[in-house]
XYZ file of C-alpha atoms in Angstrom:
109
model
C 16.100 -5.214 -4.774
C 13.205 -3.650 -6.599
C 9.534 -3.048 -5.893
C 7.148 -5.851 -6.762
C 3.850 -4.920 -8.303
C 2.711 -8.546 -8.601
C 3.185 -11.802 -6.718
C 6.837 -12.814 -6.357
C 8.091 -15.561 -8.647
C 9.811 -18.506 -6.951
C 13.153 -17.077 -8.112
C 12.417 -13.629 -6.646
C 11.269 -15.278 -3.414
C 14.550 -17.207 -3.126
C 16.538 -14.018 -3.769
C 14.649 -12.269 -0.950
C 15.468 -15.110 1.450
C 19.183 -15.004 0.581
C 20.247 -12.454 3.227
C 18.522 -13.864 6.324
C 17.610 -17.430 5.234
C 14.472 -17.877 7.397
C 12.776 -14.496 7.102
C 12.390 -11.645 4.647
C 12.645 -7.984 5.557
C 9.937 -6.070 3.705
C 8.615 -2.574 3.223
C 5.117 -2.080 1.861
C 3.495 0.953 0.271
C -0.088 0.572 1.481
C -1.388 3.231 -0.922
C 0.169 1.884 -4.121
C -0.069 -1.723 -2.883
C 3.493 -2.678 -3.769
C 6.215 -4.438 -1.804
C 10.006 -4.446 -1.714
C 11.673 -7.350 0.061
C 15.077 -8.800 0.819
C 18.283 -7.067 1.727
C 19.912 -6.614 5.085
C 17.709 -3.829 6.489
C 14.097 -2.690 6.216
C 15.676 0.635 5.248
C 16.967 -0.938 2.015
C 13.415 -1.949 1.092
C 12.088 1.475 2.054
C 14.661 3.155 -0.215
C 13.669 0.952 -3.154
C 10.054 2.080 -2.732
C 11.017 5.752 -2.366
C 13.162 5.501 -5.515
C 10.113 4.071 -7.307
C 7.921 7.043 -6.373
C 6.328 5.989 -3.075
C 5.666 8.592 -0.399
C 7.210 8.110 3.047
C 3.903 8.328 4.925
C 2.589 5.292 3.008
C 5.558 2.979 3.640
C 5.541 0.517 6.558
C 7.967 -2.277 7.383
C 7.640 -5.826 8.666
C 9.600 -9.078 8.669
C 7.926 -12.143 7.176
C 8.734 -15.741 8.122
C 7.492 -17.910 5.260
C 7.736 -21.244 7.094
C 5.269 -20.149 9.787
C 3.516 -17.208 8.117
C 4.432 -15.083 11.145
C 5.032 -11.361 10.731
C 6.905 -9.018 13.035
C 5.859 -5.398 12.638
C 8.921 -3.860 14.263
C 11.398 -1.610 12.453
C 13.033 1.791 12.658
C 11.163 2.545 9.411
C 7.910 2.514 11.429
C 9.110 5.078 13.969
C 7.485 8.406 13.051
C 6.536 10.962 15.686
C 3.454 12.195 13.808
C 2.179 8.817 12.637
C 3.555 6.045 14.861
C 5.426 6.677 18.115
C 7.053 3.249 18.275
C 9.253 0.931 16.223
C 6.287 -1.434 16.418
C 3.508 -0.654 13.976
C 0.649 0.121 16.349
C -2.366 0.988 14.166
C -4.336 -2.266 13.673
C -5.833 -1.113 10.358
C -2.422 -0.319 8.855
C -1.002 -3.586 10.250
C -3.788 -5.519 8.545
C -3.192 -3.754 5.217
C 0.545 -4.485 5.432
C -0.146 -8.136 6.299
C -2.595 -8.524 3.401
C -0.075 -7.166 0.890
C 2.732 -9.372 2.249
C 0.547 -12.481 1.990
C -0.645 -11.496 -1.481
C 2.942 -11.074 -2.733
C 4.865 -13.671 -0.690
C 2.457 -16.117 0.947
C 2.249 -19.808 0.015
C 5.087 -19.818 -2.519
């Protein structure tokens, strides 16, 4: 798993689906506008972004279901006492930014 700075290729998309088949766990850096996807846990995606130079406060997680386009904004990655007091990403502006990046990188492949 590695951060994507551009739209996923069909091969990268298939690799991201490998672990869970029907959905992709993602972490998005909303400041740098990059995405890491795939793996067993959102944490794995978060670590790939941190290793690439992202800052924790800019990383948010969601699961993406390509067949329906549905996103679930629930992850331990999102639980931060100073920023977000729930596993669910609450801030509608941040949710929208995360959704836009996911669609830009993974939508309609």
